[in-house]
PDB file of C-alpha atoms and ligand atoms in Angstrom:
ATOM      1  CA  UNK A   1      80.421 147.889 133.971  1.00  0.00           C
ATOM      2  CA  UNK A   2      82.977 146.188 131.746  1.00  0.00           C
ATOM      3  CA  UNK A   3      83.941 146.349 128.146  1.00  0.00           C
ATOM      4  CA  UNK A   4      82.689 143.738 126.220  1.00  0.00           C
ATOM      5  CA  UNK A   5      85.816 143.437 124.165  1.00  0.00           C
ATOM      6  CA  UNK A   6      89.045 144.190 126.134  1.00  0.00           C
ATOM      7  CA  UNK A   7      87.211 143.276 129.824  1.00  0.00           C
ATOM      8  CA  UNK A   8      88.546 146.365 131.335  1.00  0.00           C
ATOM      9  CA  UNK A   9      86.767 147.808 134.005  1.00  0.00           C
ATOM     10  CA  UNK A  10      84.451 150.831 132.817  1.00  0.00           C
ATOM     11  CA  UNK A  11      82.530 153.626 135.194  1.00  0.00           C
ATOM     12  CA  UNK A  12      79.061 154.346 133.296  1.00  0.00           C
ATOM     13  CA  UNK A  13      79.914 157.363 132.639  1.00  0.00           C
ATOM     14  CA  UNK A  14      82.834 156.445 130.841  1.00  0.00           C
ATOM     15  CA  UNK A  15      81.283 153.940 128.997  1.00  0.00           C
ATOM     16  CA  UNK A  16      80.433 154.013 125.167  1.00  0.00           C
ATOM     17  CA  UNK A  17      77.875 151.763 123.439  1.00  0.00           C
ATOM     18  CA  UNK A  18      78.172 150.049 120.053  1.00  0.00           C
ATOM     19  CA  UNK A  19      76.094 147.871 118.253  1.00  0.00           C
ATOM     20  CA  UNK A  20      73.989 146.837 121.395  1.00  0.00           C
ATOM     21  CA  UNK A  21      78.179 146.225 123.413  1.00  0.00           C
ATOM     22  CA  UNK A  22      79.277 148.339 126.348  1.00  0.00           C
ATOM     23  CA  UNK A  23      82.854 149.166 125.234  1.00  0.00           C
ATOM     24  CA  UNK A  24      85.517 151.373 126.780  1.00  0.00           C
ATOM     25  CA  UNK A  25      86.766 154.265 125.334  1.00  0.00           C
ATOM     26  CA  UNK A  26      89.557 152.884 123.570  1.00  0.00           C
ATOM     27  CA  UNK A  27      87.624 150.142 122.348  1.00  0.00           C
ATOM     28  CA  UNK A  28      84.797 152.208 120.961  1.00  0.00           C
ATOM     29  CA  UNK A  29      87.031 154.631 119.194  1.00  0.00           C
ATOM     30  CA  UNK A  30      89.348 151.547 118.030  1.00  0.00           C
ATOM     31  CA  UNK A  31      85.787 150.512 116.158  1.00  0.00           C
ATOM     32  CA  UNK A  32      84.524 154.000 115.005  1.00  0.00           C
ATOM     33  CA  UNK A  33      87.672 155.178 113.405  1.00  0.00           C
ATOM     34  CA  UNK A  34      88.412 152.133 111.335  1.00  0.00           C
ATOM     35  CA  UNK A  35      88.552 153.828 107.662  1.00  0.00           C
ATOM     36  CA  UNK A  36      86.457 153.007 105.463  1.00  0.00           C
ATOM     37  CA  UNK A  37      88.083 152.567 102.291  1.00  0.00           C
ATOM     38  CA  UNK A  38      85.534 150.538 100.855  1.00  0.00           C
ATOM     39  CA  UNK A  39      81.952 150.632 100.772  1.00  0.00           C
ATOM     40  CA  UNK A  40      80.743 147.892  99.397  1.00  0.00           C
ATOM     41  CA  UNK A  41      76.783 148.917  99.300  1.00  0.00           C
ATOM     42  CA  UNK A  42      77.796 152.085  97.246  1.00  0.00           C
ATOM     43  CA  UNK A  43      79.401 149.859  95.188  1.00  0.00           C
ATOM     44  CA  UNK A  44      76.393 147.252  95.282  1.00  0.00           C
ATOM     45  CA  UNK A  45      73.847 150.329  94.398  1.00  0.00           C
ATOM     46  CA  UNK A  46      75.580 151.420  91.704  1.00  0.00           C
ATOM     47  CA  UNK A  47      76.318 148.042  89.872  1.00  0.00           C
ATOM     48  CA  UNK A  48      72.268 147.546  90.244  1.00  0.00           C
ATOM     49  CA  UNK A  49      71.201 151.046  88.471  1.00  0.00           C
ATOM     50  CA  UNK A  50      73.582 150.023  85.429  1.00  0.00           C
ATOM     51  CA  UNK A  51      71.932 146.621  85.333  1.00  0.00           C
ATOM     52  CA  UNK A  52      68.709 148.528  85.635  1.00  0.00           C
ATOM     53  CA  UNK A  53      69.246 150.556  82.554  1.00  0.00           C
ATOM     54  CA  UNK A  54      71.123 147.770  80.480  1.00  0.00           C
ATOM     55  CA  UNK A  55      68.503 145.226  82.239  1.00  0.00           C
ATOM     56  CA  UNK A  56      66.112 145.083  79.409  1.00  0.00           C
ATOM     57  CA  UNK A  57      65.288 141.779  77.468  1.00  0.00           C
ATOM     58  CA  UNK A  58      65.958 142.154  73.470  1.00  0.00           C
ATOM     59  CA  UNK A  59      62.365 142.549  72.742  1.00  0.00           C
ATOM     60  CA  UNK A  60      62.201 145.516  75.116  1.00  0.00           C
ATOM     61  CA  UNK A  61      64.784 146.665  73.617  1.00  0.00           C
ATOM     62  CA  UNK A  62      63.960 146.654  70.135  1.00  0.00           C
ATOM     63  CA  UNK A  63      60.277 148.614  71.432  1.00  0.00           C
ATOM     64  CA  UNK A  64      62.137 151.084  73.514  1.00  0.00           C
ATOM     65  CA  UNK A  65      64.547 151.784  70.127  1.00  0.00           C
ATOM     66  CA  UNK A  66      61.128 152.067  67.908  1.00  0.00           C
ATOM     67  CA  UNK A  67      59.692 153.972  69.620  1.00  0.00           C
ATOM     68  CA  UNK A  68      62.492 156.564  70.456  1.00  0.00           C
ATOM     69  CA  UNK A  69      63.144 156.471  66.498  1.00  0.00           C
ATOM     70  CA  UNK A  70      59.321 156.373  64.856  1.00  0.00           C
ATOM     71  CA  UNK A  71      57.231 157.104  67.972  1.00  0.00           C
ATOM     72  CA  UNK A  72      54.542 157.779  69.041  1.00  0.00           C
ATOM     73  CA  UNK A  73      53.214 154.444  67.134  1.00  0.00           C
ATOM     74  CA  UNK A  74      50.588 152.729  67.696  1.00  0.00           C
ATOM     75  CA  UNK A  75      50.438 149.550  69.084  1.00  0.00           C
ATOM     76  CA  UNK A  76      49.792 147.862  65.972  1.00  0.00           C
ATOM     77  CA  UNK A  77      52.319 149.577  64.025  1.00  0.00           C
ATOM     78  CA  UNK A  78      54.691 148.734  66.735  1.00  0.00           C
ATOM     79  CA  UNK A  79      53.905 144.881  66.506  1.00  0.00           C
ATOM     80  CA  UNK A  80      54.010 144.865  62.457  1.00  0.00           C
ATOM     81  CA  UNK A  81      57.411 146.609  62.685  1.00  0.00           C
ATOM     82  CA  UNK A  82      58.991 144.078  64.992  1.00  0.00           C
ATOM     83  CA  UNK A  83      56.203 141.377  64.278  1.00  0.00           C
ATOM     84  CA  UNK A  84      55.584 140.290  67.593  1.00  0.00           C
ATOM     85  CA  UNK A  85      52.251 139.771  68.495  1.00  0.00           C
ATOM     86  CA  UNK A  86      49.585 141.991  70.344  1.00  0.00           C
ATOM     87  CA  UNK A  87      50.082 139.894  73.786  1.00  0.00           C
ATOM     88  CA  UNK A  88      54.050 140.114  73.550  1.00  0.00           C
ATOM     89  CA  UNK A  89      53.725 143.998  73.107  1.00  0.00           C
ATOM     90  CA  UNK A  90      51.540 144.584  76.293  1.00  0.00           C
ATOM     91  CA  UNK A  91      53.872 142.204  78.534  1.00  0.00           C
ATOM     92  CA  UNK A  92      57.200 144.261  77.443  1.00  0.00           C
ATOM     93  CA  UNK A  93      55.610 147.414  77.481  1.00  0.00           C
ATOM     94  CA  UNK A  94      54.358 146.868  81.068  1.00  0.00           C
ATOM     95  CA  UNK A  95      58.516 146.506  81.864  1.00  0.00           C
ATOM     96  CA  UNK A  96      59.062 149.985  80.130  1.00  0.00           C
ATOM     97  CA  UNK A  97      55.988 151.363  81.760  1.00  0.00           C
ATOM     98  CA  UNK A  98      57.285 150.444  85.487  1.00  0.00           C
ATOM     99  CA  UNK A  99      60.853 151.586  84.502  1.00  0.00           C
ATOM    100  CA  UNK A 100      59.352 154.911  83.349  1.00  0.00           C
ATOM    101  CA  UNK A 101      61.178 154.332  79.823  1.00  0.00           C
ATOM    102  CA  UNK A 102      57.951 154.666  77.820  1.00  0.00           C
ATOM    103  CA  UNK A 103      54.562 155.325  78.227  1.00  0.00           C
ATOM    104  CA  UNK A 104      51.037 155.043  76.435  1.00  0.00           C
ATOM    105  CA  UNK A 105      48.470 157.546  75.594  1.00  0.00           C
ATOM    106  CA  UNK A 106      45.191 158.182  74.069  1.00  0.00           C
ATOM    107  CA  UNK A 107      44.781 160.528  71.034  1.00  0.00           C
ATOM    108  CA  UNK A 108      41.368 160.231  69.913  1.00  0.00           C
ATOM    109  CA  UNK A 109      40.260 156.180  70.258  1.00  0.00           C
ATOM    110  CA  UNK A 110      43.722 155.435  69.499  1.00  0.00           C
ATOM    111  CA  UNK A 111      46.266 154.538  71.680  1.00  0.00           C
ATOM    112  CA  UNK A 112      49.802 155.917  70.914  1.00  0.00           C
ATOM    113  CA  UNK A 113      53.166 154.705  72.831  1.00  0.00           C
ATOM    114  CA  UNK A 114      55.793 157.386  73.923  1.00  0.00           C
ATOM    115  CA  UNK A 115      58.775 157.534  75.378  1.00  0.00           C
ATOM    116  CA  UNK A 116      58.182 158.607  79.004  1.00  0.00           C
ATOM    117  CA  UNK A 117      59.832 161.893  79.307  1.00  0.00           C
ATOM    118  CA  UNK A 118      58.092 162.640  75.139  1.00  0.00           C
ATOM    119  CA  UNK A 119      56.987 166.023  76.174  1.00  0.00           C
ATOM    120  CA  UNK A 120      55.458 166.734  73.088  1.00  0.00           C
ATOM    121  CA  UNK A 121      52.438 164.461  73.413  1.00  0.00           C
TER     122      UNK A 121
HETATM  123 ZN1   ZN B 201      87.734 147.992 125.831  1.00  0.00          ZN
END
């Protein structure tokens, strides 16, 4: 066996394995112990939940706000107060459905939007 980086001459039991390379000792721990002063994915995860939260569009928004102030509303008292129309509500609210900002529910034959954690409903 060698070591696939410095070519020195390794007995198998000796030998260490990293990332699919046969590497001596030296080599191997050379690799292993490099710090890690940066991680970028932490980084990278954490840049994408704050984009999450911030990532709504104006008109979700503007429902998300309503509803937290005035809710539960209904869906036409949602699109009088921010006169958007009955299609525009269902395709933001679907967004703040999947984030698990808000929520729907049925009281009776109406059907009331909530924020999702609205215990109270
Ligand atoms: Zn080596």
């Amino acid at each position: 066996m060698k070591c696939e980086k410095c070519g020195v001459a390794v007995p198998s039991e000796e030998k260490f394995e990293h990332s699919g390379k046969t590497l001596c000792e030296d080599c191997y721990l050379d690799i292993v112990t490099i710090p890690k002063t940066c991680d970028p994915w932490a980084v990278h995860s954490a840049k994408n939940t704050s984009l999450i939260s911030d990532g709504l569009t104006s008109e979700q928004r503007e429902i998300l706000d309503l509803i937290k102030k005035d809710g539960p509303l209904t869906a036409e008292e949602i699109c009088n107060q921010l006169s958007i129309n009955g299609n525009e509500l269902q395709r933001n609210f679907a967004t703040l459905r999947h984030m698990e900002l808000a929520r729907g529910f049925k009281k009776g034959n109406q059907v009331y939007y909530t924020l999702f954690n609205d215990r109270e409903v």
